[in-house]
Amino acid sequence: MPKLHRKADGQPLRDAMARAGLSIPQLAEATRRVDPAGKGISAATVGRLAGQGKTARTACELKTAWVIASALHEETNTPLQDLFAMPEASTSRIERSSPDADEE
């Protein structure tokens, strides 16, 4: 499954957190309440997605984005698509595997 990319280097995520009055640890705690598995997203991961420094991450799994967006949506009514974007569809048509007959 393709990874989702944070929009505008995470600025919409930081703005939604500010509107909700949530710090990184508070948002991480809020994700535990909306995660069906009850695990939530760690504060470190939230920080990497919201951050701007060297440790910032631009992409994450769909489940991570969904849980973060769900926690923020409860406070700010911000939808997932305002925070994260799907990557462009790949146009590559190159075969990635070789048949067994081609092995030496």
N, CA and C of each residue as an Amber inpcrd file, in Angstrom:
protein
   312
   0.8480000  -1.1760000   0.0000000   0.0000000   0.0000000   0.0000000
   0.8940000   1.2390000   0.0000000   0.5420000   2.2320000  -0.7980000
   1.3500000   3.4500000  -0.8310000   1.2430000   4.2260000   0.4710000
   2.2880000   4.9560000   0.7490000   2.2990000   5.7850000   1.9510000
   1.6480000   7.1310000   1.6580000   1.0650000   7.7140000   2.6810000
   0.4970000   9.0510000   2.5560000   1.5800000  10.0670000   2.9070000
   1.5290000  11.2100000   2.2690000   2.5160000  12.2620000   2.4870000
   1.8590000  13.4320000   3.2000000   2.5590000  13.9620000   4.1930000
   2.0050000  15.1270000   4.8860000   2.0310000  16.3180000   3.9410000
   1.0430000  17.1380000   4.0330000   0.9470000  18.3000000   3.1540000
   1.7750000  19.4610000   3.7160000   2.3180000  20.2540000   2.8130000
   3.0190000  21.5100000   3.1490000   3.9970000  21.3440000   4.2980000
   4.8030000  20.2760000   4.2350000   5.8070000  20.0030000   5.2730000
   5.2170000  19.9530000   6.6720000   3.9750000  19.5120000   6.7840000
   3.3410000  19.3280000   8.0890000   2.6530000  20.5520000   8.6590000
   2.6450000  21.6580000   7.9190000   2.0250000  22.8770000   8.4530000
   0.5340000  22.6920000   8.7520000  -0.2530000  22.0510000   7.8700000
  -1.6640000  21.8400000   8.2040000  -1.8440000  20.9860000   9.4650000
  -0.9690000  20.0270000   9.6790000  -1.0220000  19.2000000  10.8790000
  -0.7240000  20.0480000  12.1190000   0.3060000  20.8730000  12.0350000
   0.6370000  21.7540000  13.1680000  -0.4800000  22.7500000  13.4280000
  -1.0870000  23.2860000  12.3600000  -2.1960000  24.2330000  12.5290000
  -3.3870000  23.5670000  13.2090000  -3.7150000  22.3380000  12.7920000
  -4.8430000  21.6170000  13.4010000  -4.5540000  21.3100000  14.8660000
  -3.3160000  20.9590000  15.1700000  -2.9440000  20.7050000  16.5660000
  -3.1070000  21.9750000  17.3960000  -2.7050000  23.1160000  16.8390000
  -2.8320000  24.3900000  17.5540000  -4.3080000  24.7410000  17.7820000
  -5.1400000  24.5520000  16.7590000  -6.5730000  24.8280000  16.9050000
  -7.2050000  23.9320000  17.9680000  -6.7370000  22.7010000  18.0430000
  -7.2730000  21.7570000  19.0260000  -6.6660000  21.9760000  20.4100000
  -5.6080000  22.7680000  20.4850000  -4.9320000  22.9950000  21.7620000
  -4.1810000  21.7580000  22.2430000  -3.6640000  20.9680000  21.2930000
  -2.9840000  19.7250000  21.6410000  -1.4970000  19.8140000  21.3650000
  -0.7120000  19.3900000  22.3310000   0.7270000  19.2380000  22.1330000
   0.9670000  17.8740000  21.4940000   2.1960000  17.5870000  21.1480000
   2.5230000  16.2850000  20.5630000   2.1340000  15.1440000  21.5080000
   2.5360000  15.1730000  22.7900000   2.1270000  14.0860000  23.6910000
   0.6060000  14.0020000  23.8780000  -0.0650000  15.1280000  23.8940000
  -1.5210000  15.1160000  24.0430000  -2.2050000  14.5210000  22.8130000
  -1.6850000  14.8320000  21.6270000  -2.2470000  14.2420000  20.4160000
  -1.9890000  12.7380000  20.4050000  -0.8040000  12.3260000  20.8180000
  -0.5010000  10.8910000  20.8890000  -1.4950000  10.1880000  21.8120000
  -1.8020000  10.7890000  22.9420000  -2.7810000  10.2130000  23.8700000
  -4.1710000  10.1760000  23.2350000  -4.5360000  11.2260000  22.5060000
  -5.8440000  11.2730000  21.8500000  -5.9640000  10.1840000  20.7890000
  -4.8490000   9.8070000  20.1590000  -4.9120000   8.7560000  19.1420000
  -5.2530000   7.4050000  19.7670000  -4.8820000   7.2040000  21.0100000
  -5.2230000   5.9350000  21.6820000  -6.7310000   5.7900000  21.8580000
  -7.3960000   6.9030000  22.0430000  -8.8510000   6.8620000  22.2520000
  -9.6120000   6.5650000  20.9590000  -9.0560000   6.9230000  19.8030000
  -9.7660000   6.7020000  18.5440000  -9.2940000   5.4590000  17.7970000
  -8.1620000   4.9110000  18.1900000  -7.6290000   3.7140000  17.5290000
  -8.4610000   2.5020000  17.9350000  -9.0600000   1.8020000  16.9660000
  -9.8530000   0.6190000  17.3090000  -9.0510000  -0.4300000  18.0800000
  -7.7460000  -0.5040000  17.8290000  -6.8940000  -1.4590000  18.5460000
  -6.4680000  -0.9290000  19.9100000  -6.7010000   0.3510000  20.1620000
  -6.3460000   0.9470000  21.4430000  -4.8780000   1.2760000  21.6180000
  -4.0710000   1.0710000  20.5830000  -2.6390000   1.3310000  20.6920000
  -2.2920000   2.7980000  20.4690000  -2.9160000   3.4040000  19.4980000
  -2.6100000   4.7870000  19.1710000  -1.2850000   4.9300000  18.4580000
  -0.8560000   6.1620000  18.3130000   0.3960000   6.5010000  17.6450000
   1.3330000   7.0920000  18.6940000   2.5710000   6.6760000  18.6750000
   3.5250000   7.1570000  19.6830000   3.7810000   8.6480000  19.5250000
   4.1660000   9.2670000  20.6170000   4.5070000  10.6920000  20.5820000
   5.6920000  10.9320000  19.6550000   6.6060000   9.9990000  19.5950000
   7.7660000  10.1480000  18.7110000   7.3280000  10.1990000  17.2480000
   6.4000000   9.3300000  16.8610000   5.9190000   9.3220000  15.4780000
   5.1240000  10.5840000  15.1690000   4.2710000  10.9900000  16.1000000
   3.5170000  12.2390000  15.9080000   4.5010000  13.3960000  15.7400000
   5.5240000  13.4270000  16.5650000   6.5320000  14.4820000  16.4940000
   7.2750000  14.4890000  15.1720000   7.5940000  13.3110000  14.6580000
   8.2920000  13.2420000  13.3700000   7.3980000  13.7230000  12.2240000
   6.1080000  13.4580000  12.3070000   5.2060000  13.9020000  11.2430000
   4.8600000  15.3820000  11.3440000   4.8220000  15.8990000  12.5560000
   4.5010000  17.3160000  12.7480000   5.7510000  18.1890000  12.7020000
   6.9060000  17.5770000  12.8400000   8.1530000  18.3210000  12.9650000
   8.6690000  18.9390000  11.6820000   9.6970000  19.7630000  11.8650000
  10.3140000  20.4580000  10.7400000  11.8160000  20.2020000  10.6620000
  12.3860000  19.5930000  11.6560000  13.8350000  19.4160000  11.7170000
  14.3420000  18.2300000  10.9240000  15.5640000  17.8250000  11.2690000
  16.2290000  16.7340000  10.5690000  15.5160000  15.4050000  10.7530000
  14.8110000  15.2330000  11.8560000  14.1360000  13.9650000  12.1180000
  12.7120000  13.9200000  11.5700000  12.2650000  14.9960000  10.9450000
  10.9020000  15.0470000  10.4040000  10.7400000  14.0070000   9.2940000
   9.5570000  13.4430000   9.2120000   9.2250000  12.4650000   8.1750000
   8.1400000  13.0440000   7.2710000   8.2440000  12.7440000   6.0000000
   7.2750000  13.2750000   5.0530000   6.1430000  12.3020000   4.7650000
   6.3460000  11.0180000   5.0530000   5.3390000  10.0160000   4.7030000
   5.0800000   9.0620000   5.8570000   3.8890000   8.4610000   5.8240000
   3.5360000   7.4800000   6.8520000   2.5150000   6.5060000   6.2770000
   2.2700000   5.4510000   7.0050000   1.2760000   4.4610000   6.5940000
  -0.1230000   5.0750000   6.6750000  -1.0380000   4.5250000   5.8950000
  -2.4160000   4.9910000   5.8930000  -3.0240000   4.9150000   7.2940000
  -2.7840000   3.8330000   8.0150000  -3.3680000   3.6840000   9.3510000
  -2.8740000   4.7880000  10.2930000  -1.5960000   5.1150000  10.2190000
  -1.0400000   6.1740000  11.0650000  -1.7290000   7.5000000  10.7660000
  -1.8180000   7.8440000   9.4860000  -2.4660000   9.0970000   9.0960000
  -3.9330000   9.1050000   9.5200000  -4.6090000   7.9730000   9.3260000
  -6.0280000   7.8910000   9.6630000  -6.2600000   8.1060000  11.1560000
  -5.4550000   7.4780000  12.0040000  -5.6400000   7.6070000  13.4570000
  -5.3420000   9.0350000  13.9090000  -4.2760000   9.6320000  13.3890000
  -3.9490000  11.0170000  13.7490000  -5.0730000  11.9500000  13.2940000
  -5.5030000  11.7900000  12.0430000  -6.5680000  12.6540000  11.5200000
  -7.8690000  12.4520000  12.2870000  -8.1580000  11.2240000  12.6810000
  -9.3920000  10.9590000  13.4400000  -9.3570000  11.6600000  14.7920000
  -8.2180000  11.6170000  15.4600000  -8.0850000  12.2870000  16.7610000
  -8.2490000  13.7990000  16.6020000  -7.6560000  14.3630000  15.5670000
  -7.7800000  15.8040000  15.3340000  -9.1800000  16.1740000  14.8550000
  -9.8020000  15.2970000  14.0850000 -11.1430000  15.5680000  13.5660000
 -12.1560000  15.7340000  14.7000000 -11.9800000  14.9830000  15.7730000
 -12.8880000  15.1130000  16.9140000 -12.8240000  16.5020000  17.5390000
 -11.6630000  17.1260000  17.4740000 -11.4690000  18.4440000  18.0960000
 -11.6650000  19.5990000  17.1230000 -11.2990000  19.3980000  15.8500000
 -11.2560000  20.5210000  14.9140000 -12.0970000  20.3290000  13.6600000
 -12.6490000  19.1420000  13.4680000 -13.4190000  18.8290000  12.2780000
 -12.5560000  18.8850000  11.0130000 -11.2360000  18.6870000  11.1570000
 -10.3150000  18.6960000  10.0270000 -10.2790000  17.3070000   9.4050000
 -10.5890000  17.1820000   8.1080000 -10.5700000  15.8690000   7.4730000
  -9.1570000  15.4050000   7.1150000  -9.0080000  14.1190000   6.9500000
  -7.7300000  13.4960000   6.6040000  -7.0960000  14.1540000   5.3900000
  -7.8840000  14.4160000   4.3480000  -7.3180000  14.9460000   3.1070000
  -6.7790000  16.3640000   3.2440000  -7.1090000  17.0660000   4.3080000
  -6.5090000  18.3810000   4.5480000  -5.1120000  18.2600000   5.1510000
  -4.8040000  17.1030000   5.7350000  -3.5310000  16.9050000   6.4190000
  -2.5390000  16.0720000   5.6140000  -3.0570000  15.0870000   4.8820000
  -2.2050000  14.1510000   4.1590000  -2.6830000  13.9980000   2.7220000
  -1.7280000  13.6720000   1.8300000  -2.0450000  13.4690000   0.4150000
  -1.5300000  12.1080000  -0.0280000  -2.2500000  11.5190000  -0.9540000
  -1.7870000  10.2800000  -1.5570000  -0.6760000  10.6250000  -2.5460000
   0.3100000   9.7340000  -2.6980000   1.3490000   9.9960000  -3.7020000
   0.7650000   9.8820000  -5.0980000   1.4560000  10.4740000  -6.0380000
   1.0300000  10.3780000  -7.4290000   1.0480000   8.9160000  -7.8560000
   0.1480000   8.5620000  -8.7450000   0.1120000   7.1960000  -9.2620000
   1.3720000   6.9240000 -10.0670000   1.9250000   5.7630000  -9.8850000
   3.1170000   5.3880000 -10.6180000   2.7550000   5.0890000 -12.0620000
   3.5820000   5.5470000 -12.9640000   3.3700000   5.2610000 -14.3760000
   4.3800000   4.2440000 -14.8710000   5.1760000   3.7080000 -13.9610000
   6.1880000   2.7360000 -14.3250000   5.5320000   1.4340000 -14.7860000
   6.0250000   0.9090000 -15.8790000   5.5090000  -0.3580000 -16.3990000
   6.6500000  -1.3640000 -16.5110000   7.7250000  -1.1280000 -15.7850000
   8.8840000  -2.0050000 -15.8370000   8.6080000  -3.2430000 -14.9960000
   8.9000000  -4.4050000 -15.5550000   8.7500000  -5.6540000 -14.8190000
   9.8310000  -5.6940000 -13.7420000   9.4550000  -5.9260000 -12.5070000
  10.3880000  -5.8650000 -11.3870000  11.0010000  -7.2110000 -11.0240000
  10.5310000  -8.2900000 -11.5700000  11.0960000  -9.5850000 -11.2420000
  11.5740000 -10.2650000 -12.5100000  12.4900000 -11.2090000 -12.3370000
  12.9660000 -11.9440000 -13.4990000  12.4920000 -13.3810000 -13.3980000
  12.1780000 -13.9960000 -14.5170000  11.7410000 -15.3900000 -14.4800000
  12.9070000 -16.2950000 -14.0930000  12.6030000 -17.4480000 -13.5490000
  13.6320000 -18.3890000 -13.1100000  14.5480000 -18.8030000 -14.2510000
  14.0460000 -18.8510000 -15.4470000  14.8400000 -19.2850000 -16.5970000
  15.9790000 -18.3240000 -16.9040000  15.8700000 -17.0790000 -16.4620000
  16.9140000 -16.0920000 -16.7510000  18.0580000 -16.1320000 -15.7540000
  17.9340000 -16.9100000 -14.6940000  18.9920000 -16.9660000 -13.6900000
  20.1750000 -17.7120000 -14.2150000  21.3620000 -17.3110000 -13.8010000
  22.5870000 -17.9900000 -14.2440000  23.1040000 -18.9000000 -13.1820000
